[in-house]
Structure formats: structure tokens, C-alpha cells
mmCIF file of C-alpha atoms in Angstrom:
data_model
loop_
_atom_site.group_PDB
_atom_site.id
_atom_site.type_symbol
_atom_site.label_atom_id
_atom_site.label_comp_id
_atom_site.label_asym_id
_atom_site.label_seq_id
_atom_site.Cartn_x
_atom_site.Cartn_y
_atom_site.Cartn_z
ATOM 1 C CA MET C 244 13.133 -22.123 5.537
ATOM 2 C CA THR C 245 15.284 -21.846 8.707
ATOM 3 C CA GLY C 246 13.305 -20.855 11.838
ATOM 4 C CA THR C 247 9.894 -20.764 10.085
ATOM 5 C CA ARG C 248 8.157 -22.485 13.091
ATOM 6 C CA THR C 249 8.878 -19.531 15.394
ATOM 7 C CA ALA C 250 8.367 -16.944 12.669
ATOM 8 C CA PRO C 251 4.597 -16.199 13.478
ATOM 9 C CA ARG C 252 5.355 -15.516 17.164
ATOM 10 C CA ALA C 253 8.449 -13.438 16.570
ATOM 11 C CA LEU C 254 6.671 -11.466 13.766
ATOM 12 C CA ALA C 255 3.673 -10.756 15.960
ATOM 13 C CA THR C 256 5.954 -9.429 18.721
ATOM 14 C CA ALA C 257 7.846 -7.237 16.154
ATOM 15 C CA ALA C 258 4.734 -5.980 14.604
ATOM 16 C CA ALA C 259 3.280 -4.992 17.864
ATOM 17 C CA ALA C 260 6.430 -3.114 18.867
ATOM 18 C CA LEU C 261 7.170 -1.403 15.570
ATOM 19 C CA PHE C 262 3.832 -0.950 13.811
ATOM 20 C CA ALA C 263 1.356 -0.329 16.660
ATOM 21 C CA VAL C 264 -1.624 1.741 15.476
ATOM 22 C CA THR C 265 -1.386 5.107 17.005
ATOM 23 C CA ALA C 266 -4.180 7.719 16.748
ATOM 24 C CA VAL C 267 -3.628 10.748 14.505
ATOM 25 C CA PRO C 268 -6.084 13.164 16.045
ATOM 26 C CA PRO C 269 -8.343 15.193 13.543
ATOM 27 C CA ALA C 270 -8.131 18.905 13.462
ATOM 28 C CA ALA C 271 -10.043 20.815 16.200
ATOM 29 C CA GLY C 272 -13.758 20.764 15.389
ATOM 30 C CA ALA C 273 -13.457 18.029 12.759
ATOM 31 C CA GLN C 274 -16.443 15.707 12.718
ATOM 32 C CA GLU C 275 -16.007 11.947 12.751
ATOM 33 C CA GLY C 276 -17.749 11.541 9.380
ATOM 34 C CA PRO C 277 -19.593 8.443 8.070
ATOM 35 C CA LYS C 278 -19.230 4.885 9.513
ATOM 36 C CA ALA C 279 -18.029 1.905 7.551
ATOM 37 C CA PRO C 280 -20.544 -0.905 6.698
ATOM 38 C CA GLU C 281 -20.461 -4.025 8.788
ATOM 39 C CA GLU C 282 -18.570 -5.798 6.029
ATOM 40 C CA PHE C 283 -15.294 -3.791 6.781
ATOM 41 C CA VAL C 284 -12.678 -4.810 9.360
ATOM 42 C CA SER C 285 -9.194 -3.779 10.402
ATOM 43 C CA LEU C 286 -6.715 -6.141 8.875
ATOM 44 C CA ARG C 287 -4.941 -6.314 12.337
ATOM 45 C CA SER C 288 -7.967 -7.935 13.875
ATOM 46 C CA VAL C 289 -7.813 -10.682 11.191
ATOM 47 C CA ASP C 290 -4.108 -11.096 10.968
ATOM 48 C CA PRO C 291 -1.841 -9.205 13.356
ATOM 49 C CA THR C 292 1.331 -10.670 11.775
ATOM 50 C CA ILE C 293 1.022 -8.784 8.524
ATOM 51 C CA LEU C 294 3.285 -5.814 8.583
ATOM 52 C CA GLN C 295 1.832 -2.383 7.971
ATOM 53 C CA ASP C 296 3.654 0.610 6.535
ATOM 54 C CA MET C 297 0.620 2.913 5.741
ATOM 55 C CA ARG C 298 2.343 5.551 3.614
ATOM 56 C CA TYR C 299 -0.638 7.849 3.077
ATOM 57 C CA ALA C 300 -0.911 8.296 6.905
ATOM 58 C CA THR C 301 2.735 9.829 6.758
ATOM 59 C CA ALA C 302 4.565 12.470 4.782
ATOM 60 C CA HIS C 303 6.436 9.819 2.784
ATOM 61 C CA ASN C 304 4.318 9.652 -0.345
ATOM 62 C CA PHE C 305 4.145 11.483 -3.668
ATOM 63 C CA LEU C 306 2.160 14.425 -2.000
ATOM 64 C CA GLY C 307 4.746 14.854 0.683
ATOM 65 C CA GLU C 308 2.094 15.213 3.484
ATOM 66 C CA ARG C 309 -0.431 13.089 5.348
ATOM 67 C CA VAL C 310 -3.459 12.435 2.939
ATOM 68 C CA ASP C 311 -6.989 13.540 3.623
ATOM 69 C CA GLY C 312 -9.080 10.840 5.534
ATOM 70 C CA TYR C 313 -6.145 8.866 6.936
ATOM 71 C CA ARG C 314 -6.624 9.526 10.617
ATOM 72 C CA GLN C 315 -4.702 6.467 11.819
ATOM 73 C CA PRO C 316 -2.019 4.340 10.144
ATOM 74 C CA LEU C 317 -4.431 1.463 9.748
ATOM 75 C CA CYS C 318 -5.246 -1.163 7.107
ATOM 76 C CA VAL C 319 -9.117 -1.398 6.633
ATOM 77 C CA LEU C 320 -10.544 -4.013 4.084
ATOM 78 C CA THR C 321 -13.676 -5.877 3.434
ATOM 79 C CA ARG C 322 -13.696 -8.987 5.527
ATOM 80 C CA PRO C 323 -13.303 -11.440 2.624
ATOM 81 C CA ALA C 324 -10.244 -9.641 1.317
ATOM 82 C CA ALA C 325 -8.674 -9.524 4.866
ATOM 83 C CA ARG C 326 -9.294 -13.243 5.274
ATOM 84 C CA ALA C 327 -7.718 -13.967 1.920
ATOM 85 C CA LEU C 328 -4.660 -12.016 2.883
ATOM 86 C CA HIS C 329 -4.576 -14.031 6.173
ATOM 87 C CA ARG C 330 -4.528 -17.132 4.110
ATOM 88 C CA ALA C 331 -1.670 -15.853 1.913
ATOM 89 C CA GLN C 332 0.246 -14.939 5.031
ATOM 90 C CA GLU C 333 -0.067 -18.397 6.464
ATOM 91 C CA ARG C 334 1.617 -19.705 3.241
ATOM 92 C CA LEU C 335 4.250 -17.139 3.147
ATOM 93 C CA LEU C 336 5.282 -17.539 6.889
ATOM 94 C CA ARG C 337 6.086 -21.199 6.181
ATOM 95 C CA ARG C 338 8.476 -20.086 3.510
ATOM 96 C CA GLY C 339 10.064 -17.360 5.651
ATOM 97 C CA TYR C 340 8.292 -14.426 4.278
ATOM 98 C CA SER C 341 5.712 -11.739 5.443
ATOM 99 C CA LEU C 342 3.357 -9.553 3.471
ATOM 100 C CA LYS C 343 3.554 -5.833 4.213
ATOM 101 C CA VAL C 344 0.779 -3.483 3.137
ATOM 102 C CA TYR C 345 1.310 0.068 2.102
ATOM 103 C CA ASP C 346 -2.436 0.979 1.459
ATOM 104 C CA CYS C 347 -5.796 -0.643 1.753
ATOM 105 C CA TYR C 348 -9.169 1.048 1.781
ATOM 106 C CA ARG C 349 -8.682 4.652 0.599
ATOM 107 C CA PRO C 350 -11.460 7.306 1.215
ATOM 108 C CA GLN C 351 -12.798 9.093 -1.822
ATOM 109 C CA ARG C 352 -11.694 12.407 -0.184
ATOM 110 C CA ALA C 353 -8.133 11.203 -0.518
ATOM 111 C CA VAL C 354 -8.550 10.362 -4.175
ATOM 112 C CA ASP C 355 -10.032 13.875 -4.614
ATOM 113 C CA GLN C 356 -6.858 15.247 -2.974
ATOM 114 C CA PHE C 357 -4.662 13.218 -5.379
ATOM 115 C CA VAL C 358 -6.489 14.800 -8.395
ATOM 116 C CA ARG C 359 -6.165 18.340 -7.100
ATOM 117 C CA TRP C 360 -2.463 17.795 -6.439
ATOM 118 C CA ALA C 361 -1.931 16.366 -9.938
ATOM 119 C CA ARG C 362 -3.510 19.568 -11.364
ATOM 120 C CA ASP C 363 -1.264 21.825 -9.400
ATOM 121 C CA PRO C 364 1.828 22.486 -11.462
ATOM 122 C CA ASP C 365 3.675 24.297 -8.727
ATOM 123 C CA ASP C 366 3.861 21.475 -6.219
ATOM 124 C CA GLN C 367 6.713 19.344 -7.352
ATOM 125 C CA SER C 368 8.284 18.684 -3.950
ATOM 126 C CA MET C 369 8.366 14.914 -4.246
ATOM 127 C CA LYS C 370 9.112 14.542 -7.990
ATOM 128 C CA ALA C 371 12.690 13.455 -7.498
ATOM 129 C CA GLU C 372 11.569 10.248 -5.818
ATOM 130 C CA PHE C 373 8.214 9.289 -7.163
ATOM 131 C CA TYR C 374 8.022 10.569 -10.811
ATOM 132 C CA PRO C 375 11.464 11.749 -11.853
ATOM 133 C CA ARG C 376 10.931 10.813 -15.570
ATOM 134 C CA VAL C 377 7.302 11.817 -15.983
ATOM 135 C CA ASP C 378 6.019 15.401 -16.387
ATOM 136 C CA LYS C 379 3.461 16.073 -13.813
ATOM 137 C CA SER C 380 0.967 17.325 -16.317
ATOM 138 C CA ARG C 381 0.915 13.667 -17.764
ATOM 139 C CA LEU C 382 0.044 11.989 -14.413
ATOM 140 C CA ILE C 383 -3.765 12.012 -15.033
ATOM 141 C CA PRO C 384 -3.781 11.580 -18.885
ATOM 142 C CA ASP C 385 -1.273 8.641 -18.496
ATOM 143 C CA GLY C 386 -3.370 6.947 -15.877
ATOM 144 C CA TYR C 387 -1.079 7.309 -12.886
ATOM 145 C CA ILE C 388 -3.798 9.406 -11.009
ATOM 146 C CA ALA C 389 -7.513 8.683 -11.513
ATOM 147 C CA GLU C 390 -10.760 10.375 -10.226
ATOM 148 C CA LYS C 391 -12.017 7.043 -8.941
ATOM 149 C CA SER C 392 -9.861 4.236 -7.342
ATOM 150 C CA GLY C 393 -10.589 0.564 -6.666
ATOM 151 C CA HIS C 394 -9.173 1.190 -3.217
ATOM 152 C CA SER C 395 -12.321 3.065 -2.242
ATOM 153 C CA ARG C 396 -14.385 -0.180 -2.689
ATOM 154 C CA GLY C 397 -12.459 -1.787 0.077
ATOM 155 C CA SER C 398 -11.158 -4.935 -1.563
ATOM 156 C CA THR C 399 -7.981 -3.587 -3.132
ATOM 157 C CA VAL C 400 -4.574 -3.509 -1.487
ATOM 158 C CA ASP C 401 -0.950 -2.214 -2.205
ATOM 159 C CA LEU C 402 1.594 -4.644 -0.667
ATOM 160 C CA THR C 403 5.007 -6.213 -0.950
ATOM 161 C CA LEU C 404 7.028 -9.065 0.539
ATOM 162 C CA VAL C 405 9.439 -8.937 3.472
ATOM 163 C CA ARG C 406 12.048 -11.553 4.120
ATOM 164 C CA LEU C 407 12.008 -12.779 7.766
ATOM 165 C CA PRO C 408 13.222 -11.648 10.310
ATOM 166 C CA ALA C 409 12.107 -8.291 9.231
ATOM 167 C CA ALA C 410 14.846 -5.744 9.438
ATOM 168 C CA PRO C 411 13.947 -2.405 11.191
ATOM 169 C CA THR C 412 13.294 0.639 8.928
ATOM 170 C CA ARG C 413 13.959 4.284 9.734
ATOM 171 C CA PRO C 414 11.170 6.783 9.348
ATOM 172 C CA TYR C 415 11.091 9.211 6.422
ATOM 173 C CA ARG C 416 12.531 12.702 7.409
ATOM 174 C CA PRO C 417 10.666 15.532 5.490
ATOM 175 C CA GLY C 418 13.159 17.629 3.548
ATOM 176 C CA GLU C 419 15.681 14.798 3.197
ATOM 177 C CA ARG C 420 17.384 14.322 -0.137
ATOM 178 C CA LEU C 421 15.176 12.209 -2.482
ATOM 179 C CA VAL C 422 16.438 9.351 -4.623
ATOM 180 C CA PRO C 423 14.701 8.091 -7.779
ATOM 181 C CA CYS C 424 12.260 5.245 -6.932
ATOM 182 C CA PHE C 425 13.875 3.058 -9.667
ATOM 183 C CA ALA C 426 17.430 3.521 -8.341
ATOM 184 C CA PRO C 427 19.183 0.334 -7.185
ATOM 185 C CA GLN C 428 17.641 -0.951 -3.848
ATOM 186 C CA ASP C 429 20.668 0.043 -1.847
ATOM 187 C CA LYS C 430 20.458 3.616 -3.164
ATOM 188 C CA ARG C 431 16.678 4.421 -2.968
ATOM 189 C CA PHE C 432 14.695 5.089 0.277
ATOM 190 C CA PRO C 433 15.403 2.191 2.724
ATOM 191 C CA ASP C 434 12.572 -0.352 2.877
ATOM 192 C CA ASN C 435 12.841 -3.799 4.366
ATOM 193 C CA SER C 436 11.012 -5.539 1.498
ATOM 194 C CA VAL C 437 12.561 -7.806 -1.020
ATOM 195 C CA ASP C 438 13.837 -6.061 -4.184
ATOM 196 C CA MET C 439 10.994 -5.527 -6.625
ATOM 197 C CA GLY C 440 12.975 -3.352 -9.066
ATOM 198 C CA THR C 441 11.363 -0.071 -7.975
ATOM 199 C CA GLY C 442 10.018 1.341 -4.769
ATOM 200 C CA TYR C 443 6.181 1.672 -3.960
ATOM 201 C CA ASP C 444 4.203 4.276 -5.901
ATOM 202 C CA CYS C 445 6.813 4.685 -8.507
ATOM 203 C CA PHE C 446 5.240 6.461 -11.382
ATOM 204 C CA ASP C 447 7.231 4.841 -14.184
ATOM 205 C CA ALA C 448 6.897 2.059 -16.699
ATOM 206 C CA LEU C 449 9.428 0.076 -14.771
ATOM 207 C CA SER C 450 6.569 -0.575 -12.225
ATOM 208 C CA HIS C 451 4.660 -2.462 -14.783
ATOM 209 C CA THR C 452 4.630 -6.016 -13.268
ATOM 210 C CA ASP C 453 5.933 -7.668 -16.434
ATOM 211 C CA ASP C 454 8.149 -4.873 -17.781
ATOM 212 C CA PRO C 455 10.742 -6.683 -19.776
ATOM 213 C CA ARG C 456 13.614 -4.588 -18.322
ATOM 214 C CA ILE C 457 13.008 -6.118 -14.959
ATOM 215 C CA GLY C 458 14.724 -9.504 -14.753
ATOM 216 C CA GLY C 459 16.543 -11.777 -12.402
ATOM 217 C CA VAL C 460 15.676 -11.823 -8.697
ATOM 218 C CA GLN C 461 13.467 -8.741 -9.106
ATOM 219 C CA ARG C 462 11.274 -10.341 -11.635
ATOM 220 C CA ALA C 463 11.235 -13.636 -9.632
ATOM 221 C CA ASN C 464 10.086 -11.659 -6.521
ATOM 222 C CA ARG C 465 7.294 -9.941 -8.466
ATOM 223 C CA GLN C 466 6.087 -13.253 -9.831
ATOM 224 C CA PHE C 467 6.248 -14.952 -6.492
ATOM 225 C CA LEU C 468 4.006 -12.288 -4.999
ATOM 226 C CA LYS C 469 1.625 -12.373 -7.951
ATOM 227 C CA ARG C 470 1.374 -16.071 -8.006
ATOM 228 C CA THR C 471 0.784 -16.403 -4.278
ATOM 229 C CA LEU C 472 -1.967 -13.904 -4.233
ATOM 230 C CA GLY C 473 -3.490 -15.087 -7.439
ATOM 231 C CA ASP C 474 -3.944 -18.479 -6.054
ATOM 232 C CA LEU C 475 -6.209 -16.835 -3.451
ATOM 233 C CA GLY C 476 -8.429 -14.764 -5.676
ATOM 234 C CA PHE C 477 -6.336 -11.592 -6.028
ATOM 235 C CA VAL C 478 -5.942 -9.936 -9.437
ATOM 236 C CA ASN C 479 -2.903 -7.883 -10.099
ATOM 237 C CA LEU C 480 -2.988 -4.429 -11.917
ATOM 238 C CA PRO C 481 -0.467 -4.918 -14.711
ATOM 239 C CA GLU C 482 0.688 -1.378 -14.376
ATOM 240 C CA GLU C 483 1.568 -1.670 -10.670
ATOM 241 C CA TRP C 484 3.421 -4.610 -9.236
ATOM 242 C CA TRP C 485 2.022 -3.779 -5.780
ATOM 243 C CA HIS C 486 -1.694 -3.438 -6.637
ATOM 244 C CA PHE C 487 -4.013 -6.276 -5.996
ATOM 245 C CA THR C 488 -7.871 -6.622 -5.937
ATOM 246 C CA PHE C 489 -9.641 -9.497 -4.258
ATOM 247 C CA THR C 490 -12.404 -10.990 -6.356
ATOM 248 C CA PRO C 491 -15.289 -11.156 -6.335
ATOM 249 C CA GLU C 492 -15.465 -7.745 -4.692
ATOM 250 C CA THR C 493 -17.996 -7.220 -1.864
ATOM 251 C CA PHE C 494 -18.785 -3.676 -3.154
ATOM 252 C CA PRO C 495 -17.973 -3.680 -6.892
ATOM 253 C CA ASP C 496 -19.814 -0.467 -7.653
ATOM 254 C CA THR C 497 -19.602 1.647 -4.504
ATOM 255 C CA TYR C 498 -16.906 4.242 -3.539
ATOM 256 C CA PHE C 499 -16.821 4.879 0.227
ATOM 257 C CA ASP C 500 -15.621 8.020 2.033
ATOM 258 C CA PHE C 501 -15.500 7.180 5.734
ATOM 259 C CA PRO C 502 -12.272 7.978 7.443
ATOM 260 C CA VAL C 503 -9.486 5.469 7.971
ATOM 261 C CA SER C 504 -9.684 5.008 11.886
ATOM 262 C CA GLU C 505 -10.900 2.586 14.377
ATOM 263 C CA ARG C 506 -13.791 4.760 15.176
ATOM 264 C CA SER C 507 -15.110 4.344 11.607
ATOM 265 C CA LEU C 508 -15.524 0.618 12.094
ATOM 266 C CA SER C 509 -18.840 -0.619 13.532
ATOM 267 C CA GLY C 510 -18.238 -2.095 17.099
ATOM 268 C CA ALA C 511 -15.078 -3.759 18.376
ATOM 269 C CA ARG C 512 -13.856 -6.011 15.459
#
């Protein structure tokens, strides 16, 4: 609770310095693609204090490369979902925590790339971190990878909690030695989040929110996140402690494919 009155200002300053959105230029000749409906906004325009670590705009993910459609490291959501996260953040700041998002709206082209990757048995470059105990051929049958994702509807978000003041994190270095995502927190890839028992996108049963092998502080952290978001209309996916969908969804039956970028959003919002 110490210092919570100054947390929003300090966090906003840190977020601006450490997590500023920078353009990732598309390939030469690439077209801008479809625009987002008016109901979509950038999360930063609604709450600039929420930390953003947009993994699919980087090489630190289970593919090992920037994912199709992520032109900027930007969280885009439907306006109701973004506003609900803002309300959650207000509660958490008073208790000395911040939300940190890993993924928000996800273009269908990115989901299609996930499926192509999952069907390629030769690409195992990130196995040691993200799915060390699962045979890649099982990722689709076991439900870790799907041809459609709720993220493409715009009201689903992957996130975690960070204790304030947020510690700095180093960038992933392609080719560095990988550590299993379920290793002890001080052994796996450094992340300034609280200990949830596994890293983000850990394809393992230990990622199930209520896995009985997760106890103590790790279980308490998961339940704190789930309870805080649940009070504001977010439903957790039981197989992934980080995955939440705001309900009722603005677009419950539509899967969008506009790129993740400021230019995809209508007007200056």
C-alpha cells in the first residue's frame, strides 16, 4: 500500500519511457489493409498507465518471430473491454499493482500463421521454452492452437499483474538459451510480473488456472487476478491463467483481420 497515491503518475511516466508505441514499417509495397470498426480503440487512449508487453510484435513468442498483422506493439480492443480494464486498473493501482497486457485484438492472419506453424514439424526453435513437454503434433488436437480465436473478436485480452514500482525488463535476444516456461521464476525468462507459476503462453497443463499443483503465492496471484477482472465482467479461460474475455462481447460472432496499428483505427482516438 505504500506510495499508492503517486503510483499512477509514476507509472504513466515509466510507461511512456519504456513502452512507447513505435511503428514497425510493413514490407515495401504492402497495403494498409482493412480498417477497424468505430467500436475499436487503442488501450493506451483509454488508460495509458496499463503496461504493454506485446509479445507477438516481437520475436519472443512460440514462433520465434514477429507475427503476421502486428505492425506496431499496440493493444487494440473494443471500447467496452478497454474501459473495463481501465476500471480494473484503478482498483489495482490503489493496492500497489498494475495490469500488463501481452496480447489484445489478434488479426485472423496471425491465427492462420499459428496454424501453419503448428503443422510444420521441422520448426521447433522455441520448443525448449514454450512447449518442452508437449509434442508439437499435439498442439492443435490438444487445443493449444485453434483455427479461430476469441482474440480476433476484439474483447479478449492476455494479461498479468505487476507489483509497483515496475522493475525494468530486458529485451529477448534471438538465439539466447531458452528455459522452460514452468521453471522457477528466477530461472525462466525475466518478466517483471508477479509469480503466476508459469510464464505467458506456456503450453502445459500447469497453465490451467486451477491446476492443483499450483499453490501458495502463485495460486493466490492467479486468484487475485481472476477475482479482480471477474468483478468487472471478464471471464477467464480455465486452460490459461492469463486469458480473459469481457462479456457481453461487442462482436460475439465476427473475426476481424485488420492489422494491429494506429492507422487501422478510425480517426484519432
